[in-house]
Structure formats: C-alpha cells, structure tokens
Amino acid sequence: MKLSDYVNACNSNKDNEKIQSSEISVSQHSNNLNEMLEKYSTYNSNELMNEFIRVTIEKKKNGELNSNELENLKKTIVPYLNDAQKNELNRLLQLVQNV
C-alpha cells in the first residue's frame, strides 16, 4: 500500500464518519420533532398559547430569540393559519417582542 492510498483511505473513513454523524443528528432532530408534535397535539388552544408565550419569553430573556427569528417563525406558521389565528399570532408576536 502506498502512503497516498493510506491517506485517501483515512480521509474516506473520516468522511464516512462525518456523514454517519450527520445522519444521526438529523435522525435525532426528527425524533425530537416527532416527540414535540406528539406532546403538543394533546394541548388545547389555551395551553398552546401559554406554552408558546412561556417558551418565547424564556428564550428572549436568554438572548436565544431575536426579531428576525420571530419573523421567520411567523412566515413559517402563517400559511397554516386561518384569519383569526393569524390575528392572534400577530398579537402574541407583538407581546413577546416587547419583553
């Protein structure tokens, strides 16, 4: 075996490890998302709003949520909401932006 063959084999193994690590990370994220969907699907409207406010305020206090992220969240959610829900979301986002 040439030195270059050995180096290529090592690099290939590292690439495979990175891919496997990335696949595990995506799988874990997917599992976490499924768990969250399962958890929140049992909440009624008031419970969902309270949880949203609690988590948003907590993240803002910790510096983990800024106006751009809130706007991105809004853009993601809005297509799935009816007019009343859109109005409520706008009201909530204005509330948490002032925290």
mmCIF file of N, CA, C and O in Angstrom:
data_model
loop_
_atom_site.group_PDB
_atom_site.id
_atom_site.type_symbol
_atom_site.label_atom_id
_atom_site.label_comp_id
_atom_site.label_asym_id
_atom_site.label_seq_id
_atom_site.Cartn_x
_atom_site.Cartn_y
_atom_site.Cartn_z
ATOM 1 N N MET A 1 0.849 -1.176 0.000
ATOM 2 C CA MET A 1 0.000 0.000 0.000
ATOM 3 C C MET A 1 0.891 1.233 0.000
ATOM 4 O O MET A 1 1.796 1.357 0.798
ATOM 5 N N LYS A 2 0.577 2.177 -0.862
ATOM 6 C CA LYS A 2 1.312 3.437 -0.923
ATOM 7 C C LYS A 2 0.806 4.357 0.182
ATOM 8 O O LYS A 2 -0.316 4.215 0.666
ATOM 9 N N LEU A 3 1.642 5.323 0.523
ATOM 10 C CA LEU A 3 1.260 6.301 1.534
ATOM 11 C C LEU A 3 0.010 7.069 1.098
ATOM 12 O O LEU A 3 -0.900 7.294 1.895
ATOM 13 N N SER A 4 -0.055 7.415 -0.184
ATOM 14 C CA SER A 4 -1.221 8.150 -0.675
ATOM 15 C C SER A 4 -2.491 7.315 -0.561
ATOM 16 O O SER A 4 -3.559 7.845 -0.280
ATOM 17 N N ASP A 5 -2.381 5.997 -0.779
ATOM 18 C CA ASP A 5 -3.541 5.118 -0.611
ATOM 19 C C ASP A 5 -4.010 5.111 0.834
ATOM 20 O O ASP A 5 -5.204 5.137 1.121
ATOM 21 N N TYR A 6 -3.045 5.094 1.755
ATOM 22 C CA TYR A 6 -3.371 5.089 3.179
ATOM 23 C C TYR A 6 -4.070 6.394 3.565
ATOM 24 O O TYR A 6 -5.085 6.392 4.261
ATOM 25 N N VAL A 7 -3.521 7.528 3.103
ATOM 26 C CA VAL A 7 -4.104 8.835 3.410
ATOM 27 C C VAL A 7 -5.509 8.929 2.836
ATOM 28 O O VAL A 7 -6.444 9.383 3.509
ATOM 29 N N ASN A 8 -5.680 8.485 1.604
ATOM 30 C CA ASN A 8 -7.013 8.508 0.988
ATOM 31 C C ASN A 8 -7.994 7.642 1.762
ATOM 32 O O ASN A 8 -9.155 8.009 1.943
ATOM 33 N N ALA A 9 -7.536 6.476 2.203
ATOM 34 C CA ALA A 9 -8.397 5.584 2.978
ATOM 35 C C ALA A 9 -8.788 6.238 4.304
ATOM 36 O O ALA A 9 -9.947 6.162 4.722
ATOM 37 N N CYS A 10 -7.837 6.891 4.952
ATOM 38 C CA CYS A 10 -8.131 7.575 6.222
ATOM 39 C C CYS A 10 -9.117 8.709 6.008
ATOM 40 O O CYS A 10 -10.050 8.882 6.783
ATOM 41 N N ASN A 11 -8.900 9.503 4.954
ATOM 42 C CA ASN A 11 -9.815 10.604 4.651
ATOM 43 C C ASN A 11 -11.208 10.082 4.331
ATOM 44 O O ASN A 11 -12.202 10.663 4.735
ATOM 45 N N SER A 12 -11.260 8.976 3.610
ATOM 46 C CA SER A 12 -12.548 8.378 3.271
ATOM 47 C C SER A 12 -13.279 7.937 4.529
ATOM 48 O O SER A 12 -14.487 8.140 4.671
ATOM 49 N N ASN A 13 -12.536 7.335 5.467
ATOM 50 C CA ASN A 13 -13.145 6.911 6.733
ATOM 51 C C ASN A 13 -13.665 8.105 7.515
ATOM 52 O O ASN A 13 -14.743 8.055 8.098
ATOM 53 N N LYS A 14 -12.896 9.208 7.524
ATOM 54 C CA LYS A 14 -13.335 10.410 8.232
ATOM 55 C C LYS A 14 -14.595 10.978 7.591
ATOM 56 O O LYS A 14 -15.517 11.395 8.275
ATOM 57 N N ASP A 15 -14.641 10.979 6.253
ATOM 58 C CA ASP A 15 -15.827 11.468 5.556
ATOM 59 C C ASP A 15 -17.040 10.614 5.890
ATOM 60 O O ASP A 15 -18.132 11.128 6.117
ATOM 61 N N ASN A 16 -16.840 9.291 5.918
ATOM 62 C CA ASN A 16 -17.945 8.385 6.261
ATOM 63 C C ASN A 16 -18.426 8.623 7.683
ATOM 64 O O ASN A 16 -19.623 8.589 7.958
ATOM 65 N N GLU A 17 -17.475 8.879 8.596
ATOM 66 C CA GLU A 17 -17.857 9.157 9.983
ATOM 67 C C GLU A 17 -18.655 10.451 10.072
ATOM 68 O O GLU A 17 -19.628 10.535 10.813
ATOM 69 N N LYS A 18 -18.251 11.477 9.305
ATOM 70 C CA LYS A 18 -18.987 12.739 9.306
ATOM 71 C C LYS A 18 -20.397 12.543 8.770
ATOM 72 O O LYS A 18 -21.363 13.080 9.301
ATOM 73 N N ILE A 19 -20.525 11.769 7.704
ATOM 74 C CA ILE A 19 -21.837 11.507 7.120
ATOM 75 C C ILE A 19 -22.720 10.762 8.111
ATOM 76 O O ILE A 19 -23.875 11.107 8.311
ATOM 77 N N GLN A 20 -22.147 9.743 8.760
ATOM 78 C CA GLN A 20 -22.916 8.977 9.740
ATOM 79 C C GLN A 20 -23.326 9.860 10.906
ATOM 80 O O GLN A 20 -24.453 9.794 11.392
ATOM 81 N N SER A 21 -22.412 10.727 11.367
ATOM 82 C CA SER A 21 -22.726 11.639 12.459
ATOM 83 C C SER A 21 -23.838 12.592 12.047
ATOM 84 O O SER A 21 -24.755 12.862 12.818
ATOM 85 N N SER A 22 -23.776 13.091 10.824
ATOM 86 C CA SER A 22 -24.808 13.989 10.313
ATOM 87 C C SER A 22 -26.150 13.273 10.221
ATOM 88 O O SER A 22 -27.184 13.828 10.570
ATOM 89 N N GLU A 23 -26.132 12.028 9.762
ATOM 90 C CA GLU A 23 -27.368 11.247 9.654
ATOM 91 C C GLU A 23 -27.970 11.005 11.030
ATOM 92 O O GLU A 23 -29.181 11.083 11.201
ATOM 93 N N ILE A 24 -27.129 10.746 12.024
ATOM 94 C CA ILE A 24 -27.611 10.549 13.393
ATOM 95 C C ILE A 24 -28.228 11.843 13.908
ATOM 96 O O ILE A 24 -29.294 11.837 14.520
ATOM 97 N N SER A 25 -27.560 12.960 13.625
ATOM 98 C CA SER A 25 -28.067 14.246 14.072
ATOM 99 C C SER A 25 -29.434 14.543 13.462
ATOM 100 O O SER A 25 -30.343 14.990 14.151
ATOM 101 N N VAL A 26 -29.596 14.293 12.169
ATOM 102 C CA VAL A 26 -30.880 14.511 11.501
ATOM 103 C C VAL A 26 -31.930 13.579 12.083
ATOM 104 O O VAL A 26 -33.061 13.980 12.334
ATOM 105 N N SER A 27 -31.545 12.348 12.333
ATOM 106 C CA SER A 27 -32.471 11.377 12.912
ATOM 107 C C SER A 27 -32.909 11.812 14.312
ATOM 108 O O SER A 27 -34.085 11.728 14.650
ATOM 109 N N GLN A 28 -31.967 12.293 15.111
ATOM 110 C CA GLN A 28 -32.303 12.758 16.455
ATOM 111 C C GLN A 28 -33.224 13.970 16.390
ATOM 112 O O GLN A 28 -34.178 14.071 17.156
ATOM 113 N N HIS A 29 -32.931 14.886 15.461
ATOM 114 C CA HIS A 29 -33.783 16.071 15.298
ATOM 115 C C HIS A 29 -35.194 15.649 14.912
ATOM 116 O O HIS A 29 -36.170 16.177 15.430
ATOM 117 N N SER A 30 -35.290 14.697 14.001
ATOM 118 C CA SER A 30 -36.589 14.203 13.560
ATOM 119 C C SER A 30 -37.337 13.560 14.725
ATOM 120 O O SER A 30 -38.531 13.780 14.896
ATOM 121 N N ASN A 31 -36.632 12.780 15.531
ATOM 122 C CA ASN A 31 -37.256 12.152 16.695
ATOM 123 C C ASN A 31 -37.742 13.206 17.688
ATOM 124 O O ASN A 31 -38.836 13.094 18.225
ATOM 125 N N ASN A 32 -36.908 14.241 17.918
ATOM 126 C CA ASN A 32 -37.301 15.314 18.835
ATOM 127 C C ASN A 32 -38.527 16.045 18.309
ATOM 128 O O ASN A 32 -39.430 16.372 19.074
ATOM 129 N N LEU A 33 -38.552 16.293 17.015
ATOM 130 C CA LEU A 33 -39.695 16.967 16.415
ATOM 131 C C LEU A 33 -40.957 16.129 16.566
ATOM 132 O O LEU A 33 -42.012 16.642 16.935
ATOM 133 N N ASN A 34 -40.843 14.839 16.316
ATOM 134 C CA ASN A 34 -41.999 13.948 16.479
ATOM 135 C C ASN A 34 -42.484 13.925 17.919
ATOM 136 O O ASN A 34 -43.694 13.921 18.170
ATOM 137 N N GLU A 35 -41.552 13.918 18.866
ATOM 138 C CA GLU A 35 -41.934 13.931 20.280
ATOM 139 C C GLU A 35 -42.660 15.231 20.634
ATOM 140 O O GLU A 35 -43.664 15.208 21.349
ATOM 141 N N MET A 36 -42.156 16.353 20.110
ATOM 142 C CA MET A 36 -42.806 17.633 20.378
ATOM 143 C C MET A 36 -44.200 17.681 19.762
ATOM 144 O O MET A 36 -45.144 18.148 20.393
ATOM 145 N N LEU A 37 -44.325 17.199 18.530
ATOM 146 C CA LEU A 37 -45.634 17.170 17.883
ATOM 147 C C LEU A 37 -46.609 16.312 18.678
ATOM 148 O O LEU A 37 -47.772 16.680 18.862
ATOM 149 N N GLU A 38 -46.135 15.179 19.149
ATOM 150 C CA GLU A 38 -46.976 14.289 19.945
ATOM 151 C C GLU A 38 -47.405 14.976 21.241
ATOM 152 O O GLU A 38 -48.575 14.932 21.628
ATOM 153 N N LYS A 39 -46.462 15.625 21.897
ATOM 154 C CA LYS A 39 -46.746 16.306 23.162
ATOM 155 C C LYS A 39 -47.761 17.430 22.962
ATOM 156 O O LYS A 39 -48.774 17.506 23.654
ATOM 157 N N TYR A 40 -47.491 18.311 21.989
ATOM 158 C CA TYR A 40 -48.337 19.489 21.809
ATOM 159 C C TYR A 40 -49.673 19.175 21.148
ATOM 160 O O TYR A 40 -50.601 19.971 21.244
ATOM 161 N N SER A 41 -49.787 18.035 20.519
ATOM 162 C CA SER A 41 -51.066 17.685 19.898
ATOM 163 C C SER A 41 -52.152 17.426 20.938
ATOM 164 O O SER A 41 -53.335 17.484 20.628
ATOM 165 N N THR A 42 -51.756 17.180 22.178
ATOM 166 C CA THR A 42 -52.724 16.947 23.236
ATOM 167 C C THR A 42 -53.169 18.239 23.917
ATOM 168 O O THR A 42 -54.090 18.228 24.718
ATOM 169 N N TYR A 43 -52.499 19.356 23.611
ATOM 170 C CA TYR A 43 -52.811 20.640 24.238
ATOM 171 C C TYR A 43 -54.024 21.280 23.569
ATOM 172 O O TYR A 43 -54.185 21.208 22.364
ATOM 173 N N ASN A 44 -54.835 21.946 24.382
ATOM 174 C CA ASN A 44 -55.910 22.742 23.798
ATOM 175 C C ASN A 44 -55.350 24.106 23.409
ATOM 176 O O ASN A 44 -54.174 24.406 23.641
ATOM 177 N N SER A 45 -56.162 24.945 22.827
ATOM 178 C CA SER A 45 -55.717 26.236 22.313
ATOM 179 C C SER A 45 -55.074 27.108 23.393
ATOM 180 O O SER A 45 -54.024 27.708 23.176
ATOM 181 N N ASN A 46 -55.701 27.175 24.555
ATOM 182 C CA ASN A 46 -55.157 27.986 25.656
ATOM 183 C C ASN A 46 -53.816 27.453 26.143
ATOM 184 O O ASN A 46 -52.903 28.231 26.422
ATOM 185 N N GLU A 47 -53.717 26.145 26.261
ATOM 186 C CA GLU A 47 -52.455 25.544 26.696
ATOM 187 C C GLU A 47 -51.338 25.809 25.688
ATOM 188 O O GLU A 47 -50.201 26.099 26.075
ATOM 189 N N LEU A 48 -51.671 25.726 24.394
ATOM 190 C CA LEU A 48 -50.676 26.012 23.365
ATOM 191 C C LEU A 48 -50.202 27.461 23.440
ATOM 192 O O LEU A 48 -48.999 27.736 23.344
ATOM 193 N N MET A 49 -51.125 28.386 23.606
ATOM 194 C CA MET A 49 -50.754 29.794 23.705
ATOM 195 C C MET A 49 -49.889 30.052 24.932
ATOM 196 O O MET A 49 -48.887 30.758 24.858
ATOM 197 N N ASN A 50 -50.269 29.485 26.053
ATOM 198 C CA ASN A 50 -49.486 29.659 27.273
ATOM 199 C C ASN A 50 -48.080 29.094 27.118
ATOM 200 O O ASN A 50 -47.100 29.710 27.552
ATOM 201 N N GLU A 51 -47.966 27.942 26.500
ATOM 202 C CA GLU A 51 -46.660 27.317 26.286
ATOM 203 C C GLU A 51 -45.822 28.154 25.314
ATOM 204 O O GLU A 51 -44.632 28.363 25.529
ATOM 205 N N PHE A 52 -46.456 28.652 24.262
ATOM 206 C CA PHE A 52 -45.757 29.490 23.297
ATOM 207 C C PHE A 52 -45.199 30.733 23.976
ATOM 208 O O PHE A 52 -44.031 31.092 23.801
ATOM 209 N N ILE A 53 -46.013 31.382 24.769
ATOM 210 C CA ILE A 53 -45.579 32.590 25.466
ATOM 211 C C ILE A 53 -44.456 32.265 26.448
ATOM 212 O O ILE A 53 -43.451 32.969 26.510
ATOM 213 N N ARG A 54 -44.625 31.198 27.206
ATOM 214 C CA ARG A 54 -43.617 30.828 28.198
ATOM 215 C C ARG A 54 -42.269 30.571 27.534
ATOM 216 O O ARG A 54 -41.238 31.113 27.946
ATOM 217 N N VAL A 55 -42.259 29.759 26.482
ATOM 218 C CA VAL A 55 -41.007 29.401 25.807
ATOM 219 C C VAL A 55 -40.394 30.624 25.125
ATOM 220 O O VAL A 55 -39.184 30.841 25.195
ATOM 221 N N THR A 56 -41.221 31.428 24.499
ATOM 222 C CA THR A 56 -40.721 32.616 23.805
ATOM 223 C C THR A 56 -40.093 33.597 24.783
ATOM 224 O O THR A 56 -38.994 34.104 24.545
ATOM 225 N N ILE A 57 -40.762 33.868 25.881
ATOM 226 C CA ILE A 57 -40.220 34.790 26.887
ATOM 227 C C ILE A 57 -38.925 34.246 27.465
ATOM 228 O O ILE A 57 -37.944 34.980 27.621
ATOM 229 N N GLU A 58 -38.899 32.950 27.756
ATOM 230 C CA GLU A 58 -37.687 32.322 28.284
ATOM 231 C C GLU A 58 -36.515 32.469 27.303
ATOM 232 O O GLU A 58 -35.413 32.849 27.687
ATOM 233 N N LYS A 59 -36.772 32.196 26.037
ATOM 234 C CA LYS A 59 -35.713 32.293 25.025
ATOM 235 C C LYS A 59 -35.259 33.741 24.833
ATOM 236 O O LYS A 59 -34.075 34.005 24.668
ATOM 237 N N LYS A 60 -36.177 34.682 24.857
ATOM 238 C CA LYS A 60 -35.795 36.090 24.711
ATOM 239 C C LYS A 60 -34.943 36.538 25.894
ATOM 240 O O LYS A 60 -33.961 37.250 25.714
ATOM 241 N N LYS A 61 -35.307 36.142 27.089
ATOM 242 C CA LYS A 61 -34.529 36.510 28.273
ATOM 243 C C LYS A 61 -33.125 35.940 28.213
ATOM 244 O O LYS A 61 -32.176 36.558 28.682
ATOM 245 N N ASN A 62 -32.985 34.760 27.620
ATOM 246 C CA ASN A 62 -31.678 34.116 27.496
ATOM 247 C C ASN A 62 -30.912 34.587 26.260
ATOM 248 O O ASN A 62 -29.819 34.103 25.987
ATOM 249 N N GLY A 63 -31.504 35.502 25.502
ATOM 250 C CA GLY A 63 -30.852 36.006 24.300
ATOM 251 C C GLY A 63 -30.835 35.010 23.152
ATOM 252 O O GLY A 63 -30.010 35.106 22.250
ATOM 253 N N GLU A 64 -31.732 34.048 23.175
ATOM 254 C CA GLU A 64 -31.769 32.994 22.165
ATOM 255 C C GLU A 64 -32.804 33.252 21.079
ATOM 256 O O GLU A 64 -32.976 32.431 20.185
ATOM 257 N N LEU A 65 -33.482 34.399 21.144
ATOM 258 C CA LEU A 65 -34.540 34.674 20.184
ATOM 259 C C LEU A 65 -34.552 36.169 19.881
ATOM 260 O O LEU A 65 -34.671 36.987 20.773
ATOM 261 N N ASN A 66 -34.400 36.500 18.602
ATOM 262 C CA ASN A 66 -34.408 37.910 18.221
ATOM 263 C C ASN A 66 -35.564 38.183 17.255
ATOM 264 O O ASN A 66 -36.312 37.278 16.889
ATOM 265 N N SER A 67 -35.690 39.423 16.831
ATOM 266 C CA SER A 67 -36.803 39.819 15.972
ATOM 267 C C SER A 67 -36.798 39.081 14.632
ATOM 268 O O SER A 67 -37.855 38.717 14.112
ATOM 269 N N ASN A 68 -35.610 38.861 14.068
ATOM 270 C CA ASN A 68 -35.528 38.135 12.797
ATOM 271 C C ASN A 68 -36.028 36.705 12.931
ATOM 272 O O ASN A 68 -36.721 36.192 12.048
ATOM 273 N N GLU A 69 -35.669 36.056 14.025
ATOM 274 C CA GLU A 69 -36.122 34.682 14.248
ATOM 275 C C GLU A 69 -37.630 34.628 14.454
ATOM 276 O O GLU A 69 -38.293 33.712 13.991
ATOM 277 N N LEU A 70 -38.168 35.625 15.146
ATOM 278 C CA LEU A 70 -39.620 35.694 15.322
ATOM 279 C C LEU A 70 -40.319 35.887 13.978
ATOM 280 O O LEU A 70 -41.354 35.270 13.707
ATOM 281 N N GLU A 71 -39.751 36.728 13.122
ATOM 282 C CA GLU A 71 -40.325 36.957 11.799
ATOM 283 C C GLU A 71 -40.270 35.685 10.950
ATOM 284 O O GLU A 71 -41.217 35.351 10.242
ATOM 285 N N ASN A 72 -39.158 34.954 11.044
ATOM 286 C CA ASN A 72 -39.044 33.683 10.313
ATOM 287 C C ASN A 72 -40.061 32.665 10.818
ATOM 288 O O ASN A 72 -40.658 31.926 10.039
ATOM 289 N N LEU A 73 -40.252 32.638 12.133
ATOM 290 C CA LEU A 73 -41.257 31.753 12.718
ATOM 291 C C LEU A 73 -42.634 32.099 12.178
ATOM 292 O O LEU A 73 -43.396 31.226 11.766
ATOM 293 N N LYS A 74 -42.916 33.388 12.143
ATOM 294 C CA LYS A 74 -44.210 33.841 11.641
ATOM 295 C C LYS A 74 -44.410 33.418 10.185
ATOM 296 O O LYS A 74 -45.470 32.899 9.819
ATOM 297 N N LYS A 75 -43.402 33.629 9.356
ATOM 298 C CA LYS A 75 -43.501 33.264 7.936
ATOM 299 C C LYS A 75 -43.718 31.763 7.759
ATOM 300 O O LYS A 75 -44.377 31.332 6.817
ATOM 301 N N THR A 76 -43.164 30.978 8.655
ATOM 302 C CA THR A 76 -43.317 29.530 8.580
ATOM 303 C C THR A 76 -44.715 29.091 8.970
ATOM 304 O O THR A 76 -45.311 28.212 8.352
ATOM 305 N N ILE A 77 -45.263 29.729 9.982
ATOM 306 C CA ILE A 77 -46.540 29.307 10.555
ATOM 307 C C ILE A 77 -47.748 29.851 9.792
ATOM 308 O O ILE A 77 -48.751 29.162 9.627
ATOM 309 N N VAL A 78 -47.681 31.097 9.346
ATOM 310 C CA VAL A 78 -48.833 31.799 8.777
ATOM 311 C C VAL A 78 -49.586 31.011 7.698
ATOM 312 O O VAL A 78 -50.821 31.013 7.703
ATOM 313 N N PRO A 79 -48.919 30.323 6.776
ATOM 314 C CA PRO A 79 -49.689 29.616 5.736
ATOM 315 C C PRO A 79 -50.648 28.549 6.273
ATOM 316 O O PRO A 79 -51.579 28.150 5.589
ATOM 317 N N TYR A 80 -50.437 28.119 7.498
ATOM 318 C CA TYR A 80 -51.268 27.061 8.075
ATOM 319 C C TYR A 80 -52.398 27.588 8.954
ATOM 320 O O TYR A 80 -53.151 26.810 9.528
ATOM 321 N N LEU A 81 -52.500 28.914 9.059
ATOM 322 C CA LEU A 81 -53.467 29.503 9.977
ATOM 323 C C LEU A 81 -54.643 30.135 9.249
ATOM 324 O O LEU A 81 -54.514 30.614 8.134
ATOM 325 N N ASN A 82 -55.783 30.140 9.944
ATOM 326 C CA ASN A 82 -56.927 30.886 9.415
ATOM 327 C C ASN A 82 -56.785 32.348 9.849
ATOM 328 O O ASN A 82 -55.849 32.699 10.572
ATOM 329 N N ASP A 83 -57.707 33.205 9.424
ATOM 330 C CA ASP A 83 -57.592 34.637 9.701
ATOM 331 C C ASP A 83 -57.567 34.949 11.194
ATOM 332 O O ASP A 83 -56.785 35.783 11.651
ATOM 333 N N ALA A 84 -58.417 34.299 11.962
ATOM 334 C CA ALA A 84 -58.453 34.545 13.408
ATOM 335 C C ALA A 84 -57.133 34.136 14.054
ATOM 336 O O ALA A 84 -56.611 34.840 14.929
ATOM 337 N N GLN A 85 -56.589 32.995 13.624
ATOM 338 C CA GLN A 85 -55.313 32.533 14.170
ATOM 339 C C GLN A 85 -54.169 33.474 13.778
ATOM 340 O O GLN A 85 -53.271 33.720 14.576
ATOM 341 N N LYS A 86 -54.224 34.000 12.550
ATOM 342 C CA LYS A 86 -53.197 34.959 12.117
ATOM 343 C C LYS A 86 -53.233 36.210 12.979
ATOM 344 O O LYS A 86 -52.180 36.722 13.398
ATOM 345 N N ASN A 87 -54.431 36.694 13.263
ATOM 346 C CA ASN A 87 -54.564 37.870 14.124
ATOM 347 C C ASN A 87 -54.026 37.589 15.518
ATOM 348 O O ASN A 87 -53.339 38.425 16.109
ATOM 349 N N GLU A 88 -54.331 36.431 16.045
ATOM 350 C CA GLU A 88 -53.850 36.048 17.372
ATOM 351 C C GLU A 88 -52.326 35.919 17.379
ATOM 352 O O GLU A 88 -51.662 36.353 18.319
ATOM 353 N N LEU A 89 -51.769 35.331 16.330
ATOM 354 C CA LEU A 89 -50.314 35.197 16.231
ATOM 355 C C LEU A 89 -49.661 36.581 16.198
ATOM 356 O O LEU A 89 -48.671 36.814 16.900
ATOM 357 N N ASN A 90 -50.212 37.497 15.413
ATOM 358 C CA ASN A 90 -49.666 38.862 15.352
ATOM 359 C C ASN A 90 -49.709 39.522 16.727
ATOM 360 O O ASN A 90 -48.757 40.184 17.137
ATOM 361 N N ARG A 91 -50.810 39.328 17.429
ATOM 362 C CA ARG A 91 -50.944 39.898 18.775
ATOM 363 C C ARG A 91 -49.888 39.314 19.716
ATOM 364 O O ARG A 91 -49.225 40.042 20.461
ATOM 365 N N LEU A 92 -49.698 38.006 19.644
ATOM 366 C CA LEU A 92 -48.713 37.355 20.504
ATOM 367 C C LEU A 92 -47.281 37.795 20.178
ATOM 368 O O LEU A 92 -46.481 38.047 21.069
ATOM 369 N N LEU A 93 -46.986 37.899 18.891
ATOM 370 C CA LEU A 93 -45.638 38.307 18.492
ATOM 371 C C LEU A 93 -45.345 39.736 18.936
ATOM 372 O O LEU A 93 -44.226 40.039 19.370
ATOM 373 N N GLN A 94 -46.339 40.613 18.880
ATOM 374 C CA GLN A 94 -46.148 41.974 19.371
ATOM 375 C C GLN A 94 -45.912 41.968 20.877
ATOM 376 O O GLN A 94 -45.085 42.704 21.382
ATOM 377 N N LEU A 95 -46.623 41.099 21.561
ATOM 378 C CA LEU A 95 -46.475 40.978 23.009
ATOM 379 C C LEU A 95 -45.054 40.534 23.379
ATOM 380 O O LEU A 95 -44.402 41.147 24.219
ATOM 381 N N VAL A 96 -44.569 39.484 22.719
ATOM 382 C CA VAL A 96 -43.253 38.952 23.105
ATOM 383 C C VAL A 96 -42.105 39.809 22.584
ATOM 384 O O VAL A 96 -41.006 39.768 23.134
ATOM 385 N N GLN A 97 -42.327 40.601 21.549
ATOM 386 C CA GLN A 97 -41.272 41.493 21.065
ATOM 387 C C GLN A 97 -40.972 42.576 22.088
ATOM 388 O O GLN A 97 -39.859 43.107 22.127
ATOM 389 N N ASN A 98 -41.925 42.883 22.918
ATOM 390 C CA ASN A 98 -41.743 43.922 23.932
ATOM 391 C C ASN A 98 -41.204 43.387 25.258
ATOM 392 O O ASN A 98 -41.087 44.147 26.209
ATOM 393 N N VAL A 99 -40.916 42.119 25.306
ATOM 394 C CA VAL A 99 -40.386 41.517 26.543
ATOM 395 C C VAL A 99 -38.902 41.790 26.637
ATOM 396 O O VAL A 99 -38.170 41.728 25.710
#
